[in-house]
């Protein structure tokens, strides 16, 4: 071939052959995709060995360049093929490894996490059990109630300002989500002849802003005793006993004068802060007051007894409505009612 420089061409061929050998040797120890990429960069990368050779063909006579280019391209193809073969080998080795893995059926399994009774439910159950021990029956009622049971029958006529206090979720003109469990007083007395001794736990709803002490959905425990000769002392005794049964033997109760249309006299009921025992200035539970507010209570209003056809001259009764979450906060020393609906398994497990 005219002008063909045999020396230059054979040197090129030799260089390319030795590169291929070095690549083959490097690939022998390559164990993963990353090692392949590193090898590719060294030999075939933009600043790799082959690129350097390619740049040097500019020094060859013009008529030799096409042949040199073809030699380089062939060498590159061969090296790519080496890389590809190695890649397949690595992949199939990974599959073999995965397939050869065995499941050791004797290996100890992770313990399943057991559920527990929710603290609010436990308070309700224990409160009901306390009253059942004293001869009370547990009754349940609807969460959607006509205004008659929620208000009218409880001595709260349509324009009565006390309706505002029960900021309610209305379903339509006359139906609402019950803002308290007191409708169960009416339902029970309409259904049964006295004496009446019931507790009625359940969900209640109010359009309250959510904070550490309030939620728009909560639970109340209603209690009602109607018979001849029932007086306020019986109420004090039963509620003191309830607090001691739930919160500990040193609990006391305090009655603050209050107003409910369906009781007279009426009271707000507090119990001793179980955390500080009453009166530690820095107590986070009671804010230093020494008392935790549980709910309302009082002697059943004569109008309520009359509404259900009972004779207020012969019969008297007491009623109370306690917040179950309030009792649970005090009992489990939790600082925020929202913690009860977080479904935090750690908290629930800890309180179980
Ligand atoms: N129903 C009242 C409330 O939710 C509480 C209460 C119940 C008061 C029974 C007196 C008697 O605020």
Short mmCIF file of C-alpha atoms and ligand atoms in Angstrom, two decimals:
data_model
loop_
_atom_site.label_atom_id
_atom_site.label_comp_id
_atom_site.label_asym_id
_atom_site.label_seq_id
_atom_site.Cartn_x
_atom_site.Cartn_y
_atom_site.Cartn_z
CA UNK A 1 0.00 0.00 0.00
CA UNK A 2 1.53 3.33 -0.98
CA UNK A 3 2.72 5.44 1.90
CA UNK A 4 1.53 2.95 4.45
CA UNK A 5 3.62 3.22 7.57
CA UNK A 6 3.74 -0.31 8.79
CA UNK A 7 5.55 0.59 11.98
CA UNK A 8 2.95 3.12 13.14
CA UNK A 9 0.02 0.81 12.35
CA UNK A 10 1.44 -2.22 14.10
CA UNK A 11 2.27 -0.13 17.11
CA UNK A 12 -1.39 0.96 17.21
CA UNK A 13 -2.60 -2.61 16.90
CA UNK A 14 -0.32 -3.69 19.69
CA UNK A 15 -1.41 -0.85 21.97
CA UNK A 16 -5.08 -1.67 21.42
CA UNK A 17 -4.50 -5.37 22.04
CA UNK A 18 -2.70 -4.68 25.29
CA UNK A 19 -5.51 -2.35 26.43
CA UNK A 20 -8.01 -5.13 25.81
CA UNK A 21 -5.92 -7.54 27.83
CA UNK A 22 -5.61 -5.11 30.70
CA UNK A 23 -9.34 -4.52 30.69
CA UNK A 24 -9.99 -8.26 30.71
CA UNK A 25 -7.69 -8.66 33.68
CA UNK A 26 -9.26 -5.73 35.54
CA UNK A 27 -12.71 -7.24 34.99
CA UNK A 28 -11.68 -10.55 36.52
CA UNK A 29 -11.87 -9.00 39.98
CA UNK A 30 -14.78 -6.63 39.32
CA UNK A 31 -17.65 -7.73 41.55
CA UNK A 32 -20.36 -5.18 40.95
CA UNK A 33 -21.84 -2.55 38.70
CA UNK A 34 -19.69 0.17 40.21
CA UNK A 35 -16.43 -1.63 39.46
CA UNK A 36 -17.62 -2.01 35.87
CA UNK A 37 -18.27 1.70 35.56
CA UNK A 38 -14.85 2.51 37.01
CA UNK A 39 -13.16 0.22 34.49
CA UNK A 40 -15.15 1.74 31.66
CA UNK A 41 -14.02 5.22 32.70
CA UNK A 42 -10.36 4.18 32.78
CA UNK A 43 -10.38 2.54 29.33
CA UNK A 44 -13.29 3.95 27.38
CA UNK A 45 -14.05 7.18 29.19
CA UNK A 46 -13.69 10.63 27.76
CA UNK A 47 -10.23 11.03 29.25
CA UNK A 48 -9.49 7.30 29.19
CA UNK A 49 -6.78 5.36 27.35
CA UNK A 50 -8.71 4.77 24.11
CA UNK A 51 -9.59 8.45 23.85
CA UNK A 52 -5.88 9.29 24.12
CA UNK A 53 -5.07 6.88 21.28
CA UNK A 54 -7.87 8.29 19.18
CA UNK A 55 -6.47 11.79 19.60
CA UNK A 56 -3.06 10.60 18.46
CA UNK A 57 -4.25 9.43 14.99
CA UNK A 58 -4.06 13.05 13.94
CA UNK A 59 -0.34 12.51 13.75
CA UNK A 60 -0.73 9.74 11.15
CA UNK A 61 -0.59 10.47 7.40
CA UNK A 62 -4.05 11.31 6.12
CA UNK A 63 -4.50 8.14 4.05
CA UNK A 64 -3.82 5.94 7.08
CA UNK A 65 -6.32 7.57 9.37
CA UNK A 66 -9.44 5.68 8.19
CA UNK A 67 -7.81 2.33 8.76
CA UNK A 68 -6.55 3.42 12.17
CA UNK A 69 -10.03 4.69 13.05
CA UNK A 70 -11.52 1.33 12.09
CA UNK A 71 -8.99 -0.53 14.24
CA UNK A 72 -9.85 1.66 17.19
CA UNK A 73 -13.59 1.19 16.66
CA UNK A 74 -13.18 -2.56 16.50
CA UNK A 75 -11.15 -2.53 19.70
CA UNK A 76 -13.80 -0.39 21.41
CA UNK A 77 -16.52 -2.83 20.30
CA UNK A 78 -14.53 -5.73 21.69
CA UNK A 79 -14.01 -3.95 24.98
CA UNK A 80 -17.70 -3.05 25.22
CA UNK A 81 -18.47 -6.70 24.65
CA UNK A 82 -16.16 -7.67 27.52
CA UNK A 83 -17.93 -5.21 29.80
CA UNK A 84 -21.34 -6.45 28.71
CA UNK A 85 -20.43 -10.07 29.30
CA UNK A 86 -19.17 -9.20 32.77
CA UNK A 87 -22.35 -7.25 33.51
CA UNK A 88 -24.49 -10.26 32.65
CA UNK A 89 -22.33 -12.44 34.80
CA UNK A 90 -22.71 -10.13 37.78
CA UNK A 91 -26.46 -9.93 37.30
CA UNK A 92 -26.93 -13.66 37.08
CA UNK A 93 -24.73 -14.17 40.12
CA UNK A 94 -27.00 -11.75 42.05
CA UNK A 95 -30.05 -13.77 41.02
CA UNK A 96 -28.35 -17.02 42.05
CA UNK A 97 -27.54 -15.56 45.44
CA UNK A 98 -31.11 -14.38 45.93
CA UNK A 99 -32.48 -17.76 44.91
CA UNK A 100 -30.17 -19.67 47.17
CA UNK A 101 -31.27 -17.68 50.24
CA UNK A 102 -33.24 -19.86 52.62
CA UNK A 103 -35.89 -18.82 55.10
CA UNK A 104 -34.91 -20.02 58.52
CA UNK A 105 -38.25 -21.08 59.97
CA UNK A 106 -36.68 -21.64 63.38
CA UNK A 107 -35.64 -17.98 63.65
CA UNK A 108 -37.59 -16.22 66.46
CA UNK A 109 -40.38 -14.07 65.02
CA UNK A 110 -40.89 -10.43 66.08
CA UNK A 111 -43.44 -10.24 68.90
CA UNK A 112 -46.85 -9.15 67.61
CA UNK A 113 -47.93 -5.91 69.23
CA UNK A 114 -51.02 -6.54 71.30
CA UNK A 115 -53.74 -3.95 71.50
CA UNK A 116 -54.96 -2.66 74.83
CA UNK A 117 -58.16 -1.20 76.19
CA UNK A 118 -58.21 2.53 75.53
CA UNK A 119 -57.78 4.66 78.68
CA UNK A 120 -61.06 6.51 78.10
CA UNK A 121 -62.90 3.23 77.66
CA UNK A 122 -61.26 1.85 80.80
CA UNK A 123 -62.45 4.86 82.81
CA UNK A 124 -65.98 4.39 81.47
CA UNK A 125 -65.98 0.67 82.22
CA UNK A 126 -64.62 1.16 85.73
CA UNK A 127 -67.09 3.96 86.45
CA UNK A 128 -69.97 1.79 85.23
CA UNK A 129 -68.69 -1.13 87.31
CA UNK A 130 -68.63 1.10 90.40
CA UNK A 131 -72.25 2.10 89.87
CA UNK A 132 -73.30 -1.44 89.04
CA UNK A 133 -71.86 -2.54 92.38
CA UNK A 134 -74.30 -0.04 93.91
CA UNK A 135 -77.29 -1.40 92.03
CA UNK A 136 -77.32 0.97 89.06
CA UNK A 137 -78.10 -0.21 85.54
CA UNK A 138 -76.01 0.85 82.53
CA UNK A 139 -78.06 2.24 79.63
CA UNK A 140 -76.99 3.42 76.19
CA UNK A 141 -78.80 5.80 73.87
CA UNK A 142 -78.62 7.46 70.48
CA UNK A 143 -75.97 10.03 69.59
CA UNK A 144 -78.36 11.82 67.24
CA UNK A 145 -81.29 13.18 69.25
CA UNK A 146 -84.26 15.46 68.66
CA UNK A 147 -84.04 18.82 70.43
CA UNK A 148 -86.91 17.62 72.61
CA UNK A 149 -84.65 15.17 74.49
CA UNK A 150 -81.59 17.40 74.41
CA UNK A 151 -83.33 20.57 75.54
CA UNK A 152 -87.13 20.92 75.84
CA UNK A 153 -87.69 17.96 78.15
CA UNK A 154 -84.70 19.10 80.22
CA UNK A 155 -86.38 22.40 81.02
CA UNK A 156 -84.57 24.29 78.25
CA UNK A 157 -87.33 25.81 76.03
CA UNK A 158 -86.47 26.95 72.47
CA UNK A 159 -85.43 30.53 73.26
CA UNK A 160 -83.62 29.67 76.49
CA UNK A 161 -80.08 31.12 76.54
CA UNK A 162 -78.73 27.83 77.97
CA UNK A 163 -79.05 26.36 74.46
CA UNK A 164 -76.16 28.62 73.46
CA UNK A 165 -74.00 26.95 76.08
CA UNK A 166 -74.42 23.65 74.26
CA UNK A 167 -72.97 24.82 70.97
CA UNK A 168 -74.31 21.96 68.90
CA UNK A 169 -73.93 20.26 65.55
CA UNK A 170 -77.40 20.34 64.02
CA UNK A 171 -78.42 17.68 61.52
CA UNK A 172 -81.60 19.52 60.54
CA UNK A 173 -84.20 21.82 62.13
CA UNK A 174 -84.89 19.56 65.09
CA UNK A 175 -82.17 16.86 65.08
CA UNK A 176 -78.70 17.32 66.54
CA UNK A 177 -75.66 15.39 67.68
CA UNK A 178 -76.20 15.25 71.42
CA UNK A 179 -74.06 17.78 73.24
CA UNK A 180 -74.49 15.88 76.53
CA UNK A 181 -75.76 12.53 77.78
CA UNK A 182 -78.61 14.12 79.76
CA UNK A 183 -81.24 13.08 77.13
CA UNK A 184 -80.84 9.62 78.66
CA UNK A 185 -82.40 10.93 81.87
CA UNK A 186 -85.61 11.62 79.96
CA UNK A 187 -85.56 8.44 77.87
CA UNK A 188 -85.03 6.27 80.93
CA UNK A 189 -87.72 7.94 83.06
CA UNK A 190 -90.24 7.80 80.22
CA UNK A 191 -89.60 4.09 79.80
CA UNK A 192 -89.50 2.99 83.44
CA UNK A 193 -91.41 3.58 86.62
CA UNK A 194 -89.40 4.85 89.62
CA UNK A 195 -87.18 4.11 91.42
CA UNK A 196 -84.55 4.83 88.75
CA UNK A 197 -80.84 4.20 89.18
CA UNK A 198 -78.86 4.37 85.94
CA UNK A 199 -75.57 5.41 84.44
CA UNK A 200 -75.44 6.34 80.74
CA UNK A 201 -71.98 6.60 79.20
CA UNK A 202 -71.41 7.67 75.62
CA UNK A 203 -70.14 10.02 72.97
CA UNK A 204 -71.12 13.68 72.91
CA UNK A 205 -70.45 16.43 70.41
CA UNK A 206 -70.00 20.18 70.71
CA UNK A 207 -68.75 22.85 68.37
CA UNK A 208 -65.84 23.56 70.68
CA UNK A 209 -62.41 24.72 69.54
CA UNK A 210 -59.94 21.90 70.10
CA UNK A 211 -57.33 22.44 72.80
CA UNK A 212 -55.65 20.52 75.62
CA UNK A 213 -58.96 20.26 77.56
CA UNK A 214 -61.62 20.35 74.84
CA UNK A 215 -62.57 18.39 71.78
CA UNK A 216 -65.59 18.50 69.53
CA UNK A 217 -66.13 14.83 70.25
CA UNK A 218 -65.83 13.53 73.80
CA UNK A 219 -67.45 11.15 76.24
CA UNK A 220 -69.69 11.76 79.19
CA UNK A 221 -70.88 9.53 81.97
CA UNK A 222 -74.39 10.48 83.05
CA UNK A 223 -75.83 9.30 86.33
CA UNK A 224 -79.41 9.49 87.57
CA UNK A 225 -81.03 8.37 90.80
CA UNK A 226 -84.73 9.05 91.36
CA UNK A 227 -86.67 7.63 94.28
CA UNK A 228 -88.42 8.72 97.46
CA UNK A 229 -86.21 10.58 99.92
CA UNK A 230 -83.16 11.04 97.68
CA UNK A 231 -81.10 14.04 98.76
CA UNK A 232 -77.89 15.90 97.97
CA UNK A 233 -75.92 13.91 100.54
CA UNK A 234 -76.47 10.75 98.49
CA UNK A 235 -75.01 12.52 95.47
CA UNK A 236 -71.96 13.66 97.42
CA UNK A 237 -71.41 10.19 98.77
CA UNK A 238 -71.71 8.45 95.40
CA UNK A 239 -69.43 10.90 93.58
CA UNK A 240 -66.82 10.80 96.33
CA UNK A 241 -66.89 7.01 96.12
CA UNK A 242 -66.59 7.16 92.33
CA UNK A 243 -63.51 9.39 92.48
CA UNK A 244 -61.91 7.17 95.10
CA UNK A 245 -62.67 4.02 93.08
CA UNK A 246 -61.15 5.50 89.94
CA UNK A 247 -58.41 7.80 91.19
CA UNK A 248 -57.33 6.57 94.60
CA UNK A 249 -58.41 6.40 98.25
CA UNK A 250 -57.39 9.95 99.17
CA UNK A 251 -59.61 11.73 96.65
CA UNK A 252 -62.07 14.36 97.81
CA UNK A 253 -64.79 16.13 95.87
CA UNK A 254 -65.76 19.77 95.90
CA UNK A 255 -69.10 21.22 94.79
CA UNK A 256 -69.15 24.76 93.46
CA UNK A 257 -72.57 26.45 93.06
CA UNK A 258 -73.57 26.56 89.41
CA UNK A 259 -76.57 26.58 87.13
CA UNK A 260 -78.21 23.99 84.89
CA UNK A 261 -81.86 24.34 83.86
CA UNK A 262 -82.49 20.66 84.62
CA UNK A 263 -81.14 20.63 88.18
CA UNK A 264 -81.83 22.73 91.27
CA UNK A 265 -79.59 23.27 93.12
CA UNK A 266 -76.78 22.78 90.62
CA UNK A 267 -73.05 22.38 91.09
CA UNK A 268 -69.79 22.04 89.25
CA UNK A 269 -67.88 19.09 90.65
CA UNK A 270 -64.12 19.01 91.14
CA UNK A 271 -61.89 16.31 92.55
CA UNK A 272 -58.54 16.59 94.28
CA UNK A 273 -55.68 16.78 91.79
CA UNK A 274 -54.29 13.24 91.95
CA UNK A 275 -50.90 14.40 90.76
CA UNK A 276 -50.03 16.91 93.48
CA UNK A 277 -52.60 15.80 96.03
CA UNK A 278 -54.02 19.31 96.04
CA UNK A 279 -52.21 22.58 96.15
CA UNK A 280 -48.68 22.30 94.77
CA UNK A 281 -48.17 25.73 93.25
CA UNK A 282 -46.24 24.47 90.24
CA UNK A 283 -48.44 21.42 89.43
CA UNK A 284 -48.83 21.14 85.66
CA UNK A 285 -51.94 18.99 86.02
CA UNK A 286 -54.18 21.38 87.99
CA UNK A 287 -52.29 24.63 87.43
CA UNK A 288 -51.72 24.91 91.15
CA UNK A 289 -55.42 25.06 92.08
CA UNK A 290 -55.32 21.58 93.58
CA UNK A 291 -58.58 20.59 91.83
CA UNK A 292 -59.58 18.95 88.56
CA UNK A 293 -62.97 19.82 87.09
CA UNK A 294 -65.04 16.75 86.24
CA UNK A 295 -68.47 18.06 85.23
CA UNK A 296 -71.87 19.12 86.49
CA UNK A 297 -74.39 17.72 88.94
CA UNK A 298 -77.43 18.65 90.96
CA UNK A 299 -80.89 17.70 92.18
CA UNK A 300 -83.29 16.87 89.35
CA UNK A 301 -85.49 19.91 88.63
CA UNK A 302 -89.21 19.43 89.46
CA UNK A 303 -90.08 20.48 85.88
CA UNK A 304 -88.05 17.56 84.56
CA UNK A 305 -89.82 15.11 86.85
CA UNK A 306 -93.18 16.55 85.81
CA UNK A 307 -92.24 16.29 82.12
CA UNK A 308 -91.94 12.49 82.42
CA UNK A 309 -95.06 12.19 84.56
CA UNK A 310 -93.31 11.76 87.91
CA UNK A 311 -94.73 13.51 90.99
CA UNK A 312 -92.07 15.91 92.39
CA UNK A 313 -93.90 16.00 95.72
CA UNK A 314 -93.33 12.30 96.25
CA UNK A 315 -90.06 11.77 94.34
CA UNK A 316 -86.71 13.44 94.26
CA UNK A 317 -83.47 12.66 92.51
CA UNK A 318 -79.96 13.66 91.66
CA UNK A 319 -78.11 13.63 88.36
CA UNK A 320 -74.59 14.24 87.23
CA UNK A 321 -72.67 14.36 83.95
CA UNK A 322 -68.91 13.86 84.06
CA UNK A 323 -66.41 14.13 81.24
CA UNK A 324 -64.81 10.73 80.75
CA UNK A 325 -61.74 12.33 79.19
CA UNK A 326 -61.39 14.56 82.26
CA UNK A 327 -61.37 11.48 84.49
CA UNK A 328 -58.87 9.79 82.19
CA UNK A 329 -56.56 12.85 82.18
CA UNK A 330 -56.56 12.82 85.98
CA UNK A 331 -56.19 9.07 86.24
CA UNK A 332 -53.37 8.61 83.77
CA UNK A 333 -51.75 12.01 84.29
CA UNK A 334 -51.93 12.80 80.60
CA UNK A 335 -51.74 16.52 79.90
CA UNK A 336 -53.76 16.84 76.70
CA UNK A 337 -57.05 15.20 75.59
CA UNK A 338 -55.75 15.10 72.02
CA UNK A 339 -53.28 12.45 73.17
CA UNK A 340 -56.25 10.10 73.62
CA UNK A 341 -57.17 10.21 69.94
CA UNK A 342 -53.66 10.24 68.47
CA UNK A 343 -53.69 6.42 68.25
CA UNK A 344 -50.12 6.48 69.53
CA UNK A 345 -49.38 2.81 70.29
CA UNK A 346 -46.54 3.76 72.64
CA UNK A 347 -48.82 5.86 74.83
CA UNK A 348 -51.59 3.25 74.81
CA UNK A 349 -49.14 0.48 75.65
CA UNK A 350 -47.68 2.52 78.47
CA UNK A 351 -51.12 3.18 79.98
CA UNK A 352 -52.31 -0.41 79.50
N1 LIG B 1 -75.43 17.87 81.07
C1 LIG B 1 -74.57 18.79 81.77
C2 LIG B 1 -73.45 19.22 80.83
O1 LIG B 1 -73.13 18.52 79.94
C3 LIG B 1 -73.96 18.15 82.99
C4 LIG B 1 -74.99 17.79 84.00
C5 LIG B 1 -75.57 16.55 84.00
C6 LIG B 1 -75.36 18.71 84.96
C7 LIG B 1 -76.52 16.20 84.93
C8 LIG B 1 -76.31 18.39 85.93
C9 LIG B 1 -76.85 17.13 85.89
O2 LIG B 1 -72.90 20.29 81.00
#
